[in-house]
Tab-separated table of C-alpha atoms in Angstrom:
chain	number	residue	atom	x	y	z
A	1	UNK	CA	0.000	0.000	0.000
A	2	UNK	CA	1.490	3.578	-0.825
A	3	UNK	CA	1.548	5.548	2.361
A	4	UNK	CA	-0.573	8.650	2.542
A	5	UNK	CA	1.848	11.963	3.454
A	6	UNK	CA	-0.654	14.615	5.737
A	7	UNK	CA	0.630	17.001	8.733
A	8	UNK	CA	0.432	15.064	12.104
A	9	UNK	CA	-2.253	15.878	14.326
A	10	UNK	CA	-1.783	16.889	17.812
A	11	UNK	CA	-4.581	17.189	20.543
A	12	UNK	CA	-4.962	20.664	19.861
A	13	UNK	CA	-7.095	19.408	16.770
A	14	UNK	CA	-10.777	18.837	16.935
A	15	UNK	CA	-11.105	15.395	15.655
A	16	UNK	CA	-9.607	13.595	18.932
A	17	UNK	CA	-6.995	11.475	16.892
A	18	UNK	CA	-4.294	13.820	17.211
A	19	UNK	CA	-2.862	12.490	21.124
A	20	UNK	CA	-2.467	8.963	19.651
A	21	UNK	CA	-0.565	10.718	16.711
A	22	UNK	CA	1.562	12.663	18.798
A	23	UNK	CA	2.908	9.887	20.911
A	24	UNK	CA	3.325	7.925	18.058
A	25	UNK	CA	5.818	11.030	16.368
A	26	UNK	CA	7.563	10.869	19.725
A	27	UNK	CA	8.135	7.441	19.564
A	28	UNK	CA	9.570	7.523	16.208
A	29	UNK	CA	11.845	10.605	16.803
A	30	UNK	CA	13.399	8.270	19.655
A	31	UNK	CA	13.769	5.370	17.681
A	32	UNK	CA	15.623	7.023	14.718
A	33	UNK	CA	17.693	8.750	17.356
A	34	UNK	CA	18.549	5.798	18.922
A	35	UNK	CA	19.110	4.580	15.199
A	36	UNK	CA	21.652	7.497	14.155
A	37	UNK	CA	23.433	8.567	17.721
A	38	UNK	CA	23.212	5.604	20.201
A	39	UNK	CA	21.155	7.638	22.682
A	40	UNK	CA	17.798	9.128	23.122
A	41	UNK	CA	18.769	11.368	25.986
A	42	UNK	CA	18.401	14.135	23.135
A	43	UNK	CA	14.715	13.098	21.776
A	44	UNK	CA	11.739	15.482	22.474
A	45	UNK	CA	8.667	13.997	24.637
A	46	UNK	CA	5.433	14.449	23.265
A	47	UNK	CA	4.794	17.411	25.684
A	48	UNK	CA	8.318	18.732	23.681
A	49	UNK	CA	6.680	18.414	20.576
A	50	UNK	CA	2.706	19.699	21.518
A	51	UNK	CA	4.144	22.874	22.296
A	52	UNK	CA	6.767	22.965	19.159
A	53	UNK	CA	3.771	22.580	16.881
A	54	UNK	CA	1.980	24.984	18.230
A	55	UNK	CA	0.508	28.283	17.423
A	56	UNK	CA	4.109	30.856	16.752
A	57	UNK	CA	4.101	34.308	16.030
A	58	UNK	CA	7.675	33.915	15.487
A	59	UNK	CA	8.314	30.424	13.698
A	60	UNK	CA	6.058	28.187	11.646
A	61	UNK	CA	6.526	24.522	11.985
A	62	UNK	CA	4.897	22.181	10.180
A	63	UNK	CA	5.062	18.024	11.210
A	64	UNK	CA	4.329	15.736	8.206
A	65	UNK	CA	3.887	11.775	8.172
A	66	UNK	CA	3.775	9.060	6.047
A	67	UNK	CA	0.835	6.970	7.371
A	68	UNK	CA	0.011	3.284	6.338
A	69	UNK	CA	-3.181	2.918	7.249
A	70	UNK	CA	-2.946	4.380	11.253
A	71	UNK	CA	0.579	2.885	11.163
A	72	UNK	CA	3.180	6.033	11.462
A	73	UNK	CA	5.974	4.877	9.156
A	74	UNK	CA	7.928	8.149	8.080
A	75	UNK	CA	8.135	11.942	9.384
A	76	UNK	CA	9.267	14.680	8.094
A	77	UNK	CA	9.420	18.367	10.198
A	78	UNK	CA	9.598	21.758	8.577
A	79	UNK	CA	10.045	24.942	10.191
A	80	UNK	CA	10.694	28.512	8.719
A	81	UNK	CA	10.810	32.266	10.171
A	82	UNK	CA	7.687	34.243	9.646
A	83	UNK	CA	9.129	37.389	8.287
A	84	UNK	CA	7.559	37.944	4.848
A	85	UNK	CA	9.207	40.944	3.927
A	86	UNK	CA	13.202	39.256	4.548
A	87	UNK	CA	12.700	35.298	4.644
A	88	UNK	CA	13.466	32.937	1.818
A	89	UNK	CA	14.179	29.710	3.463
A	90	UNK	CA	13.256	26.730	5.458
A	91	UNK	CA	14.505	24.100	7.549
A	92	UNK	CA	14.053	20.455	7.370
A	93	UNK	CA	15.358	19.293	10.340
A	94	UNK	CA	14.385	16.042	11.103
A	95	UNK	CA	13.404	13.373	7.709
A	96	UNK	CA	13.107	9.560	8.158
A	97	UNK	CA	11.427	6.057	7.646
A	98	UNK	CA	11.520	3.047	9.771
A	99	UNK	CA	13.969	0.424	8.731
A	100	UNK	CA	11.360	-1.940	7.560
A	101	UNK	CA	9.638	0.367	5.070
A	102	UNK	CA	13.062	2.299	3.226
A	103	UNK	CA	13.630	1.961	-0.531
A	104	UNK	CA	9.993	2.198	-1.184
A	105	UNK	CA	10.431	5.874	-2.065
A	106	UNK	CA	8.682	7.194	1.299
A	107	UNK	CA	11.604	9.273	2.174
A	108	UNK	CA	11.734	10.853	-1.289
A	109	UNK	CA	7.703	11.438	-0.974
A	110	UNK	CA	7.983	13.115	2.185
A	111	UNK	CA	10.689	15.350	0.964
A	112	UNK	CA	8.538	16.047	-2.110
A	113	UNK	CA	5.750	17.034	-0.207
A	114	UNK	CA	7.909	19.192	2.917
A	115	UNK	CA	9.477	21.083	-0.782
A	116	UNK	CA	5.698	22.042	-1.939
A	117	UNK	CA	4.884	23.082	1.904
A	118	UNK	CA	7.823	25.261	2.170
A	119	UNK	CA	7.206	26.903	-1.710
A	120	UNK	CA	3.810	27.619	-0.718
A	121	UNK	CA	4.369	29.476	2.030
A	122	UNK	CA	6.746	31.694	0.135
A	123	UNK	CA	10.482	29.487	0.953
A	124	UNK	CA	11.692	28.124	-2.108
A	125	UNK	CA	15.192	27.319	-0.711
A	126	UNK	CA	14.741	24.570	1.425
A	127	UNK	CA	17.630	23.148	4.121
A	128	UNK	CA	18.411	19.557	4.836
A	129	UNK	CA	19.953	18.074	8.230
A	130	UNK	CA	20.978	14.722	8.717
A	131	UNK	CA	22.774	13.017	11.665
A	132	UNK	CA	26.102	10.589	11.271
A	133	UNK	CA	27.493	8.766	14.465
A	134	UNK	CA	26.898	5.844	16.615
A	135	UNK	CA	29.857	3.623	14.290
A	136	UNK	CA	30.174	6.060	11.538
A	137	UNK	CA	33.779	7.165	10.511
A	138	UNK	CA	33.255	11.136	11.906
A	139	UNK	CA	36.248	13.677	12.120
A	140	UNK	CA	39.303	14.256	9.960
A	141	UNK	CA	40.905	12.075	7.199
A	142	UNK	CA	40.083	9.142	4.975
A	143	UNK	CA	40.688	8.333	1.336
A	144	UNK	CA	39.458	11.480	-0.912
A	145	UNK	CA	36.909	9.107	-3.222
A	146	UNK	CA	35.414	7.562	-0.258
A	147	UNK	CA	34.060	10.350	2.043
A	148	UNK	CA	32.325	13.737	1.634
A	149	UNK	CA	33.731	17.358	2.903
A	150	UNK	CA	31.958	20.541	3.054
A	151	UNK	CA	33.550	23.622	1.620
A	152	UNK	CA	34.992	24.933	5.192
A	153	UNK	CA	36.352	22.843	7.846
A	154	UNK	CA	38.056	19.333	8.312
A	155	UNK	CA	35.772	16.812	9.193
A	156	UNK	CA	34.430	14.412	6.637
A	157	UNK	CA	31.303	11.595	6.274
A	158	UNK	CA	31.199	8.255	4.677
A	159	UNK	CA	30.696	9.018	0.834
A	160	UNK	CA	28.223	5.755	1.490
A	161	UNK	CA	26.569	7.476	4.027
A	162	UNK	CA	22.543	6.802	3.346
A	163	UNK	CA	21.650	9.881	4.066
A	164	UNK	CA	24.209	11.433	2.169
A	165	UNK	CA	23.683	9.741	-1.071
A	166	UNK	CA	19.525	10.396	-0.485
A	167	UNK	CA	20.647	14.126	-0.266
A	168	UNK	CA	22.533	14.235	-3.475
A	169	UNK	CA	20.215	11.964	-5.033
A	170	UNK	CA	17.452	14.994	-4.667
A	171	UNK	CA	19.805	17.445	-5.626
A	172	UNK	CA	21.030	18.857	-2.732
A	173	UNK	CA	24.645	19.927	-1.993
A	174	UNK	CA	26.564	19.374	1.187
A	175	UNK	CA	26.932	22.941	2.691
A	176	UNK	CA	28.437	22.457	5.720
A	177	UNK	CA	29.269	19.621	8.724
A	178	UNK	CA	28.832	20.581	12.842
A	179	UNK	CA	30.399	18.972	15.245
A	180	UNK	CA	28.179	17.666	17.870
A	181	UNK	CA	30.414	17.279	21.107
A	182	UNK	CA	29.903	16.039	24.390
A	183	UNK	CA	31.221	16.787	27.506
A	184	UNK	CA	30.913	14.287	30.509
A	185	UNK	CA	29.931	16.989	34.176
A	186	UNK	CA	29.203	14.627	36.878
A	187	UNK	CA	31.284	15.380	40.114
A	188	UNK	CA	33.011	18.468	38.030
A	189	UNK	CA	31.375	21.358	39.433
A	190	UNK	CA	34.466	22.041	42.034
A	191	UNK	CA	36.946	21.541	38.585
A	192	UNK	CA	35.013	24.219	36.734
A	193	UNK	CA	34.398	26.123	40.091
A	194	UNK	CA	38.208	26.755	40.330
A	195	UNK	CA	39.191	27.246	36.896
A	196	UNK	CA	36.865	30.346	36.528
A	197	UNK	CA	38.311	31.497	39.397
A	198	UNK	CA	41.473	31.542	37.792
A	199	UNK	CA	40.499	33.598	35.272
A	200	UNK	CA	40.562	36.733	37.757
A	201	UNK	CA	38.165	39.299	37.642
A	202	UNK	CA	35.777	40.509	34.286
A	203	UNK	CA	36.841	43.830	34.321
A	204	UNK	CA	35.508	46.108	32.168
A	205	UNK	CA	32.314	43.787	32.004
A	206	UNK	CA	30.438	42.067	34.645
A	207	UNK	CA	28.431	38.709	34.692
A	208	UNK	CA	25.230	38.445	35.185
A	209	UNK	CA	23.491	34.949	35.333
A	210	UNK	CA	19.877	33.856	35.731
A	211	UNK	CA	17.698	31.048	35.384
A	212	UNK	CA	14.633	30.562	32.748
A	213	UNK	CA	13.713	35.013	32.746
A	214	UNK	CA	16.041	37.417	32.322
A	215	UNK	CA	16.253	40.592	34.422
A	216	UNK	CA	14.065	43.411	32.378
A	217	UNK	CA	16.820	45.726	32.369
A	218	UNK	CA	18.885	43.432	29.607
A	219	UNK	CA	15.959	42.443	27.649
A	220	UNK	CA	16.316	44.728	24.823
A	221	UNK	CA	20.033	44.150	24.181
A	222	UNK	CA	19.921	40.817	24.830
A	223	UNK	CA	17.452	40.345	21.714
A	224	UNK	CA	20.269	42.240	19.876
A	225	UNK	CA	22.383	39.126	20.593
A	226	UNK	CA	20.061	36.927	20.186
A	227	UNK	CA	19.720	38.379	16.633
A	228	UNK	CA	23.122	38.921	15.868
A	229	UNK	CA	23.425	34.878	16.330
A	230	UNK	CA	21.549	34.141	14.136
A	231	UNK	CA	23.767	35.297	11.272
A	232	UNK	CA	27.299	35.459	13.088
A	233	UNK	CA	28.181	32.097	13.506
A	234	UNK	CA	29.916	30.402	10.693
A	235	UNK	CA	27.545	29.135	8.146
A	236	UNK	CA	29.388	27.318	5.306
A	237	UNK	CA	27.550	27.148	2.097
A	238	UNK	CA	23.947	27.481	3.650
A	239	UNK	CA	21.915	30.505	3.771
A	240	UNK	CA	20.674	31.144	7.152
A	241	UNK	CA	19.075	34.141	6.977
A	242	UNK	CA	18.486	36.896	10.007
A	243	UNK	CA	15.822	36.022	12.427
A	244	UNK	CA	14.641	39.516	13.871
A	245	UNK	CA	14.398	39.654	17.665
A	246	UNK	CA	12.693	42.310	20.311
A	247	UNK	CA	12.366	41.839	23.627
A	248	UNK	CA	8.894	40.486	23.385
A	249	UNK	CA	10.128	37.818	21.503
A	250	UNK	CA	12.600	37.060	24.066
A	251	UNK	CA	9.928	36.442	26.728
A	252	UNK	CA	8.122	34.588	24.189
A	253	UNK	CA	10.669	31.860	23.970
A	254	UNK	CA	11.241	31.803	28.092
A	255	UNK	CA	7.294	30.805	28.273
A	256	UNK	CA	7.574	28.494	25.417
A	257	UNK	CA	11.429	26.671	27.454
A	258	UNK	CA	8.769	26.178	30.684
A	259	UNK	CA	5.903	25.091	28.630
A	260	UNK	CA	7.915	22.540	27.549
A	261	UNK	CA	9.028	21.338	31.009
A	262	UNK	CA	12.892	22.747	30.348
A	263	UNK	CA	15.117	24.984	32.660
A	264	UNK	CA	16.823	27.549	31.040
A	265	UNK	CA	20.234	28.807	32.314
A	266	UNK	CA	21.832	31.737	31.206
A	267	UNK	CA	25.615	33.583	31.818
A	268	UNK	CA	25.574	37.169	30.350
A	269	UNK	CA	28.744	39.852	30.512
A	270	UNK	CA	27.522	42.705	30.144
A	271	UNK	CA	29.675	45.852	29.444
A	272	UNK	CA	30.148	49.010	31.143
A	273	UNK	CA	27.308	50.830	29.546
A	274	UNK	CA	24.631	48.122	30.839
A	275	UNK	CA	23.976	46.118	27.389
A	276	UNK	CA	24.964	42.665	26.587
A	277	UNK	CA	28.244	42.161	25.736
A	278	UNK	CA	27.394	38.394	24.564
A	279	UNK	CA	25.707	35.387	26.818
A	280	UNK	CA	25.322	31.408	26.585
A	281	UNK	CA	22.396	29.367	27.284
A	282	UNK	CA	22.408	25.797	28.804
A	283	UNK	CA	18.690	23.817	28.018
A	284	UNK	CA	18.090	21.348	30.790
A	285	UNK	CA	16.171	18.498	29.102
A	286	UNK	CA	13.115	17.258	31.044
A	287	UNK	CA	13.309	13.560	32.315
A	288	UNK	CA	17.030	13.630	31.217
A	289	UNK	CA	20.391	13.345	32.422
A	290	UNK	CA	21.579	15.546	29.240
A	291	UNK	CA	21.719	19.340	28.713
A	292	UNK	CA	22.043	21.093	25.433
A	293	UNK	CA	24.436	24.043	24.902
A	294	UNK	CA	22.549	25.855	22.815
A	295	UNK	CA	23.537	29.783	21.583
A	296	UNK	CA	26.787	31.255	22.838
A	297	UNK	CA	28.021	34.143	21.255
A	298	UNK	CA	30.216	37.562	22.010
A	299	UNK	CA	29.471	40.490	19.974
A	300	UNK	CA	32.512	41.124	17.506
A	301	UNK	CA	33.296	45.195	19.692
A	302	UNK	CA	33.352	42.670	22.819
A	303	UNK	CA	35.558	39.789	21.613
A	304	UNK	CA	39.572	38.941	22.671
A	305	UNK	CA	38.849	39.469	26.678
A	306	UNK	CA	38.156	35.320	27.081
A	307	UNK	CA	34.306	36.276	27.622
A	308	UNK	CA	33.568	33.049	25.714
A	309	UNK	CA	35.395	30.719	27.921
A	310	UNK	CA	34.200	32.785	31.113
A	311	UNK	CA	30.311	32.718	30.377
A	312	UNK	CA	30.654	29.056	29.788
A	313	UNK	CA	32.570	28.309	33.084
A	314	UNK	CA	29.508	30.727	34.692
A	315	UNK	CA	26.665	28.628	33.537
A	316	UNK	CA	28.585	25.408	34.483
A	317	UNK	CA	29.452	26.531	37.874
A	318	UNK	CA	25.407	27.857	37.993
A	319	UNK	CA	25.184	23.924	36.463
A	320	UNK	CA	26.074	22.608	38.985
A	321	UNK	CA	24.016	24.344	41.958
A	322	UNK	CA	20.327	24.202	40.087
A	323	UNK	CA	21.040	20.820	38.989
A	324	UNK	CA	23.678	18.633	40.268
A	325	UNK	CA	22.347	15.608	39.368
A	326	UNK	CA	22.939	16.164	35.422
A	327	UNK	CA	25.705	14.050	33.309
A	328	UNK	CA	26.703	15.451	30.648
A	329	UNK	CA	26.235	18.274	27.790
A	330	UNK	CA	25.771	18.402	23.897
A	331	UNK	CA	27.107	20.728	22.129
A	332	UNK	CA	26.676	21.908	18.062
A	333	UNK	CA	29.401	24.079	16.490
A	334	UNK	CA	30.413	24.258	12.624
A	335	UNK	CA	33.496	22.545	11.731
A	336	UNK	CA	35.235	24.954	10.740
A	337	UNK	CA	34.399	27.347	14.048
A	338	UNK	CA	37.745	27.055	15.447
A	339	UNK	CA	37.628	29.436	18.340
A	340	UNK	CA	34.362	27.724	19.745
A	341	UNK	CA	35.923	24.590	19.239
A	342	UNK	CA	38.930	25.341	21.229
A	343	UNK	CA	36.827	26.645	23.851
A	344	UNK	CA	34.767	23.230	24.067
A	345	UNK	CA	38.072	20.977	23.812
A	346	UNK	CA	39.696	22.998	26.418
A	347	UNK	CA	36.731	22.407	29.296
A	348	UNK	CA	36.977	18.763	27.623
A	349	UNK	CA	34.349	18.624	25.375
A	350	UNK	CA	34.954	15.237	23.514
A	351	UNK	CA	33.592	14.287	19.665
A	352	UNK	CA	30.569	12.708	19.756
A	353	UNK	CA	28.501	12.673	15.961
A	354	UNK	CA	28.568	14.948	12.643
A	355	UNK	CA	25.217	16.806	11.679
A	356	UNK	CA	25.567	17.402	8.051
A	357	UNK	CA	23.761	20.993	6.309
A	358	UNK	CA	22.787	20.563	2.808
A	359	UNK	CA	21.139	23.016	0.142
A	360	UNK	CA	19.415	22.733	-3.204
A	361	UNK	CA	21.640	25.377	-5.268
């Protein structure tokens, strides 16, 4: 039977069907992630995932499956920003089929049918991601016709990759490879404790840290970072485009973190004149041992005073008293980030996976 591609309900729709859908996409996302990295500590509950697909004044999202019958065999999840006048692009993030039902074309339907979504709604250059660990080759090296590199960095995938080949299969060109990093925490927090005390004091700048809200006061120059992110870090071949921020969107995003059941730390410097020099955020994963690094970023007036290093030894340090319990942390940085990357090897962040970014040219 060919399998029917729709959007996945949730229980926000009328029709009642949409919980049993939900836990079914949650239940796939965890078994492909326990397919491609070894671990689900990273997958998103269904509670995750309600409030993802919800309504977003900020970021569309749309969740599509390949159904057999009621039977959830593929997914597909598309997300774009909702500025009209500036955005051009979306992001597939997460495509795949259950082992049993690949080479049937399902993958290639769902990517079909993600590719009309995203031209409809006005984003004709469409972004692919794809995971490569848990006993693929990852990092540096290997023979030149046998592995794949992106036009910046080091690292490399298997040329036989199955996810690389279905990207260039569909057109699509590898853009650029991130290194996803972990770094093991448990029984560290004196370690990192004394190494930022090493550092000596912040001067010009001070540090200001917080959990899940920021103070009101650095609202509006925080969303200055926050926007500046979105286009500083290194981006290869792929065209991330500028996500605009204010400081309502800010709050927007602390309601959606507790919505979802997540804690939200954050280490800020801020300079003498009271904005944000540049901050980092650690996302403590509900009914997980795992956090996610997620954003960390110094503003390029701000930058050769070791702020990176020092925010991240803040929000470990603030780690360790709000959660001590917690094992380790992921990490996501293009290959070809250096700095960031020396940052992460020096507090012992060790190489996990690859994430590989491809775009249709």
């Amino acid at each position: 039977m060919a399998a029917v591609i729709r959007p996945i309900r949730t229980p926000q729709d009328a029709d009642g069907a949409g919980a049993a859908e939900l836990r079914a996409y949650a239940a796939l996302i965890r078994r492909l992630d326990l397919e491609r990295l070894g671990t689900d500590e990273l997958s998103r509950s269904g509670r995750e995932l309600e409030h993802d697909l919800a309504a977003d004044p900020y970021r569309a999202r749309v969740a599509l499956g390949a159904f057999d019958g009621d039977d959830l065999i593929g997914i597909a999840e598309l997300e774009w920003e909702r500025d009209d006048d500036d955005a051009r692009t979306a992001y597939l993030a997460m495509l795949g089929v259950v082992p049993d039902r690949r080479r049937e074309g399902i993958g290639s339907s769902l990517l079909r049918h993600a590719e009309r979504v995203a031209t409809g709604a006005g984003r004709p250059t469409v972004v692919l991601s794809a995971d490569h660990g848990a006993g693929r080759a990852v990092g540096a090296g290997g023979a030149a016709d046998a592995v794949l590199r992106a036009p910046q960095g080091d690292a490399t995938i298997p040329a036989d990759d199955p996810a690389a080949r279905f990207a260039a299969a569909h057109g699509y060109a590898l853009g650029q490879l991130d290194r996803i990093s972990v770094l093991d925490i448990a029984g560290r927090g004196n370690e990192f404790g004394s190494r930022l005390s090493r550092l000596g004091p912040a001067a010009p700048y001070r540090v200001r840290t917080w959990t899940d809200r920021a103070p009101d006061e650095l609202l509006d120059s925080l969303a200055v970072a926050h926007e500046r992110m979105s286009v500083d870090a290194p981006s290869g071949a792929i065209a991330y485009e500028l996500e605009h921020w204010d400081a309502d969107r800010v709050r927007d995003e602390e309601a959606r973190a507790l919505a979802k059941g997540r804690t939200t730390l954050t280490a800020a410097a801020v300079a003498p004149d009271g904005t944000v020099a540049g901050f980092t955020v650690l996302s403590l994963l509900a009914d997980s041992p795992a956090v996610e690094q997620w954003d960390t970023i110094v503003l390029g007036s701000h930058r050769g005073h070791r702020l990176g290093m020092r925010l991240k030894l803040e929000n470990l340090v603030l780690l360790e008293t709000a959660d001590g319990a917690r094992e380790r942390i992921y990490t996501w940085n293009a290959d070809e980030n250096e700095h960031m990357l020396a940052i992460n090897i020096d507090l012992g962040f060790r190489p996990f996976a690859l994430e590989s970014v491809w775009q249709r040219p």
